[in-house]
Amino acid sequence: EAGVAQSPRYKIIEKRQSVAFWCNPISGHATLYWYQQILGQGPKLLIQFQNNGVVDDSQLPKDRFSAERLKGVDSTLKIQPAKLEDSAVYLCASSLDVKGRTDTQYFGPGTRLTVL
Amino acid sequence: AQKITQTQPGMFVQEKEAVTLDCTYDTSDQSYGLFWYKQPSSGEMIFLIYQGSYDEQNATEGRYSLNFQKARKSANLVISASQLGDSAMYFCAMNAFEYGNKLVFGAGTILRVKS
């Protein structure tokens, strides 16, 4: 079974530029998550989708970050314009969405963003 | 609110020995899950083991076991027979059905296995 796919793996941009990340979850997984992991910290949830609807985007900086999951499968996360503090690893995860119980999330390899 | 605390920033262990990584959690939820993930230098977050709050038996997966003490709100990871490839960052995390299953992570523990 294929895992969570992400691209690109690395990206270097200058501040004020825009950047987009792509994620394809494990086949059949209804829920998709984007996390931001700043160096030396644990990941922090940015946005959670269930199918193509947003479940939680309370920690997404909506003035510069946007995300979509149009057909309920793959997803893109965009930053525009980027700031220095956006330098981080962006992790995508997916889970099966088992009703009535907690669920295991499986992560992709991440995209390491450097903003200069 | 949910919170995960990992008090060991770094640990060393001799190859082939066992090591325990500490994790305590705080939640008011009755139904929750506890997870351990391994993050090597490559950056990928690898799922290791899961313990549900209603599971009476401690979870085991190969060389990994989770020492779950519900009353103390602790979920320590035990790695037996350490290998050089176990050197990585280890994160404890939890989620709760009531909070949409989003994961809350601790700060992590760096494990170094010595030969």
Tab-separated table of C-alpha atoms in Angstrom:
chain	number	residue	atom	x	y	z
A	1	GLU	CA	0.000	0.000	0.000
A	2	ALA	CA	1.405	3.370	-0.998
A	3	GLY	CA	1.999	5.868	1.782
A	4	VAL	CA	1.301	9.580	1.937
A	5	ALA	CA	3.036	11.399	-0.906
A	6	GLN	CA	4.281	14.970	-0.710
A	7	SER	CA	6.096	17.265	-3.080
A	8	PRO	CA	8.384	19.025	-3.313
A	9	ARG	CA	10.707	17.630	-0.645
A	10	TYR	CA	12.695	20.856	-0.372
A	11	LYS	CA	11.970	24.439	-1.314
A	12	ILE	CA	13.996	27.619	-0.889
A	13	ILE	CA	12.332	30.964	-1.542
A	14	GLU	CA	12.829	34.594	-0.637
A	15	LYS	CA	10.501	36.408	1.725
A	16	ARG	CA	7.378	37.841	0.139
A	17	GLN	CA	7.387	35.144	-2.553
A	18	SER	CA	4.652	32.534	-2.767
A	19	VAL	CA	4.972	28.756	-2.503
A	20	ALA	CA	2.677	25.747	-2.792
A	21	PHE	CA	2.932	22.243	-1.402
A	22	TRP	CA	1.077	19.175	-2.612
A	23	CYS	CA	-0.089	16.106	-0.712
A	24	ASN	CA	-1.724	12.858	-1.824
A	25	PRO	CA	-3.057	10.799	1.106
A	26	ILE	CA	-3.247	7.049	1.493
A	27	SER	CA	-5.964	5.670	-0.763
A	28	GLY	CA	-9.313	5.537	1.011
A	29	HIS	CA	-8.330	7.866	3.851
A	30	ALA	CA	-11.071	10.408	4.373
A	31	THR	CA	-9.234	12.766	6.689
A	32	LEU	CA	-6.204	14.825	5.699
A	33	TYR	CA	-4.080	17.035	7.955
A	34	TRP	CA	-1.412	19.668	7.379
A	35	TYR	CA	1.083	20.265	10.187
A	36	GLN	CA	3.855	22.824	10.565
A	37	GLN	CA	6.995	21.714	12.376
A	38	ILE	CA	9.444	24.430	13.329
A	39	LEU	CA	12.981	23.255	14.065
A	40	GLY	CA	13.283	21.788	17.555
A	41	GLN	CA	9.532	21.583	18.160
A	42	GLY	CA	6.758	19.084	17.737
A	43	PRO	CA	4.384	19.469	14.788
A	44	LYS	CA	1.445	21.846	15.114
A	45	LEU	CA	-1.810	21.352	13.255
A	46	LEU	CA	-2.573	23.975	10.609
A	47	ILE	CA	-5.707	22.537	9.008
A	48	GLN	CA	-7.759	19.357	8.986
A	49	PHE	CA	-10.028	18.203	6.151
A	50	GLN	CA	-12.641	15.482	6.228
A	51	ASN	CA	-13.287	14.551	2.618
A	52	ASN	CA	-13.360	18.005	0.986
A	53	GLY	CA	-14.681	19.936	3.985
A	54	VAL	CA	-12.642	21.823	6.578
A	55	VAL	CA	-12.946	20.414	10.109
A	56	ASP	CA	-10.433	22.634	11.908
A	57	ASP	CA	-8.429	25.610	10.627
A	58	SER	CA	-8.238	27.515	13.894
A	59	GLN	CA	-4.424	27.701	13.834
A	60	LEU	CA	-4.032	28.519	10.146
A	61	PRO	CA	-2.733	32.099	9.580
A	62	LYS	CA	-5.439	32.899	7.089
A	63	ASP	CA	-3.958	36.215	6.015
A	64	ARG	CA	-1.156	34.335	4.227
A	65	PHE	CA	-1.922	30.601	4.300
A	66	SER	CA	-4.597	28.829	2.301
A	67	ALA	CA	-5.385	25.190	1.674
A	68	GLU	CA	-7.819	23.247	-0.430
A	69	ARG	CA	-8.893	19.676	-1.033
A	70	LEU	CA	-11.249	20.085	-3.952
A	71	LYS	CA	-12.159	16.485	-4.826
A	72	GLY	CA	-11.664	15.000	-1.393
A	73	VAL	CA	-8.398	13.326	-2.323
A	74	ASP	CA	-5.195	15.320	-2.781
A	75	SER	CA	-4.593	18.708	-1.230
A	76	THR	CA	-2.490	21.825	-1.717
A	77	LEU	CA	-1.211	24.225	0.920
A	78	LYS	CA	-0.161	27.694	-0.191
A	79	ILE	CA	1.737	30.491	1.488
A	80	GLN	CA	1.510	33.975	0.018
A	81	PRO	CA	3.487	36.051	0.865
A	82	ALA	CA	6.051	34.034	2.802
A	83	LYS	CA	7.767	35.377	5.908
A	84	LEU	CA	11.060	34.343	7.488
A	85	GLU	CA	9.196	32.661	10.347
A	86	ASP	CA	7.471	30.310	7.894
A	87	SER	CA	10.734	28.364	7.561
A	88	ALA	CA	9.728	24.912	8.768
A	89	VAL	CA	8.887	21.390	7.690
A	90	TYR	CA	5.333	21.039	6.416
A	91	LEU	CA	3.953	17.591	7.094
A	92	CYS	CA	0.873	16.084	5.551
A	93	ALA	CA	-0.904	13.199	7.264
A	94	SER	CA	-4.005	11.131	6.599
A	95	SER	CA	-6.266	8.839	8.566
A	96	LEU	CA	-9.074	6.445	7.795
A	97	ASP	CA	-11.739	8.257	9.849
A	98	VAL	CA	-13.160	5.418	11.917
A	99	LYS	CA	-16.474	6.484	13.399
A	100	GLY	CA	-16.655	6.784	17.139
A	101	ARG	CA	-13.022	6.209	18.013
A	102	THR	CA	-9.628	7.804	17.837
A	103	ASP	CA	-7.700	7.244	14.657
A	104	THR	CA	-4.054	6.684	13.675
A	105	GLN	CA	-2.491	9.279	11.414
A	106	TYR	CA	0.158	8.336	8.860
A	107	PHE	CA	2.583	10.988	7.708
A	108	GLY	CA	4.261	11.831	4.462
A	109	PRO	CA	7.986	12.655	4.133
A	110	GLY	CA	7.391	16.376	4.570
A	111	THR	CA	8.449	19.483	2.673
A	112	ARG	CA	11.332	21.443	4.159
A	113	LEU	CA	10.789	25.144	3.440
A	114	THR	CA	13.537	27.727	3.843
A	115	VAL	CA	12.595	31.390	3.538
A	116	LEU	CA	15.551	33.739	2.991
B	1	ALA	CA	-7.401	21.186	26.436
B	2	GLN	CA	-4.800	18.532	25.841
B	3	LYS	CA	-1.123	18.650	26.702
B	4	ILE	CA	1.824	16.302	26.250
B	5	THR	CA	5.002	16.621	28.300
B	6	GLN	CA	8.283	14.953	27.434
B	7	THR	CA	10.845	15.873	30.071
B	8	GLN	CA	13.906	14.225	28.514
B	9	PRO	CA	15.435	16.413	25.797
B	10	GLY	CA	18.046	13.762	25.026
B	11	MET	CA	18.895	10.194	25.951
B	12	PHE	CA	21.829	7.871	25.334
B	13	VAL	CA	21.603	4.088	25.330
B	14	GLN	CA	24.109	1.368	24.644
B	15	GLU	CA	23.394	-0.872	21.678
B	16	LYS	CA	21.377	-3.987	22.606
B	17	GLU	CA	20.158	-2.449	25.873
B	18	ALA	CA	16.594	-1.329	26.658
B	19	VAL	CA	15.594	2.322	27.040
B	20	THR	CA	12.492	4.082	28.362
B	21	LEU	CA	11.319	7.405	26.966
B	22	ASP	CA	8.986	9.297	29.280
B	23	CYS	CA	5.672	10.882	28.380
B	24	THR	CA	2.962	12.357	30.556
B	25	TYR	CA	-0.289	13.774	29.297
B	26	ASP	CA	-3.138	15.920	30.482
B	27	THR	CA	-6.695	15.761	29.228
B	28	SER	CA	-10.224	15.904	30.525
B	29	ASP	CA	-11.491	13.580	27.812
B	30	GLN	CA	-12.519	10.029	28.603
B	31	SER	CA	-11.830	8.675	25.114
B	32	TYR	CA	-8.397	9.401	23.709
B	33	GLY	CA	-5.470	7.816	21.960
B	34	LEU	CA	-1.787	7.922	22.767
B	35	PHE	CA	0.829	7.555	20.064
B	36	TRP	CA	4.557	7.395	19.621
B	37	TYR	CA	6.235	8.512	16.431
B	38	LYS	CA	9.865	8.263	15.348
B	39	GLN	CA	11.423	11.031	13.267
B	40	PRO	CA	14.832	10.234	11.791
B	41	SER	CA	17.056	12.952	10.391
B	42	SER	CA	15.337	12.505	7.021
B	43	GLY	CA	12.285	14.182	8.539
B	44	GLU	CA	9.552	11.624	7.969
B	45	MET	CA	7.263	10.948	10.944
B	46	ILE	CA	7.009	7.183	11.381
B	47	PHE	CA	4.151	5.708	13.418
B	48	LEU	CA	5.393	3.254	16.036
B	49	ILE	CA	2.665	2.331	18.485
B	50	TYR	CA	-0.839	3.238	19.663
B	51	GLN	CA	-2.659	2.876	22.991
B	52	GLY	CA	-6.345	3.586	23.397
B	53	SER	CA	-7.583	5.016	26.676
B	54	TYR	CA	-9.915	2.063	27.201
B	55	ASP	CA	-7.339	-0.587	26.350
B	56	GLU	CA	-6.524	-2.598	29.461
B	57	GLN	CA	-3.445	-4.269	28.055
B	58	ASN	CA	-0.275	-2.346	27.286
B	59	ALA	CA	0.342	-2.083	23.559
B	60	THR	CA	3.303	-3.882	22.005
B	61	GLU	CA	4.716	-3.762	18.485
B	62	GLY	CA	7.849	-5.811	17.996
B	63	ARG	CA	10.620	-4.188	20.051
B	64	TYR	CA	8.347	-1.319	21.096
B	65	SER	CA	6.005	-1.416	24.064
B	66	LEU	CA	3.962	1.306	25.675
B	67	ASN	CA	3.837	1.376	29.461
B	68	PHE	CA	0.382	2.872	30.021
B	69	GLN	CA	-0.449	4.036	33.543
B	70	LYS	CA	-3.804	5.734	33.300
B	71	ALA	CA	-4.047	6.936	36.894
B	72	ARG	CA	-0.658	8.630	36.600
B	73	LYS	CA	-1.436	9.858	33.062
B	74	SER	CA	1.772	8.460	31.718
B	75	ALA	CA	2.499	6.635	28.456
B	76	ASN	CA	6.164	5.754	28.392
B	77	LEU	CA	7.770	4.087	25.371
B	78	VAL	CA	10.080	1.163	25.999
B	79	ILE	CA	12.471	0.108	23.256
B	80	SER	CA	14.091	-3.250	23.867
B	81	ALA	CA	17.390	-4.411	22.368
B	82	SER	CA	18.315	-0.980	20.973
B	83	GLN	CA	19.836	-0.808	17.520
B	84	LEU	CA	21.943	1.908	15.881
B	85	GLY	CA	19.042	2.615	13.546
B	86	ASP	CA	16.903	3.607	16.524
B	87	SER	CA	18.839	6.877	16.782
B	88	ALA	CA	16.224	9.532	16.031
B	89	MET	CA	13.812	12.030	17.566
B	90	TYR	CA	10.839	10.426	19.298
B	91	PHE	CA	7.532	12.211	19.763
B	92	CYS	CA	4.696	11.321	22.083
B	93	ALA	CA	1.302	12.525	20.906
B	94	MET	CA	-2.342	12.240	21.769
B	95	ASN	CA	-5.690	12.807	20.142
B	96	ALA	CA	-9.260	12.719	21.274
B	97	PHE	CA	-12.401	11.913	19.381
B	98	GLU	CA	-14.107	14.929	20.926
B	99	TYR	CA	-11.475	17.213	19.383
B	100	GLY	CA	-11.732	15.795	15.889
B	101	ASN	CA	-8.763	13.493	16.298
B	102	LYS	CA	-6.147	16.191	15.737
B	103	LEU	CA	-2.800	15.245	17.223
B	104	VAL	CA	-1.144	17.232	19.992
B	105	PHE	CA	2.581	16.550	20.198
B	106	GLY	CA	5.182	16.814	22.905
B	107	ALA	CA	8.520	18.536	22.380
B	108	GLY	CA	10.282	15.269	21.597
B	109	THR	CA	13.251	13.295	22.935
B	110	ILE	CA	16.430	12.758	20.928
B	111	LEU	CA	17.703	9.207	21.333
B	112	ARG	CA	21.283	8.294	20.507
B	113	VAL	CA	22.311	4.644	20.430
B	114	LYS	CA	25.993	4.028	21.099
B	115	SER	CA	27.946	1.077	19.683
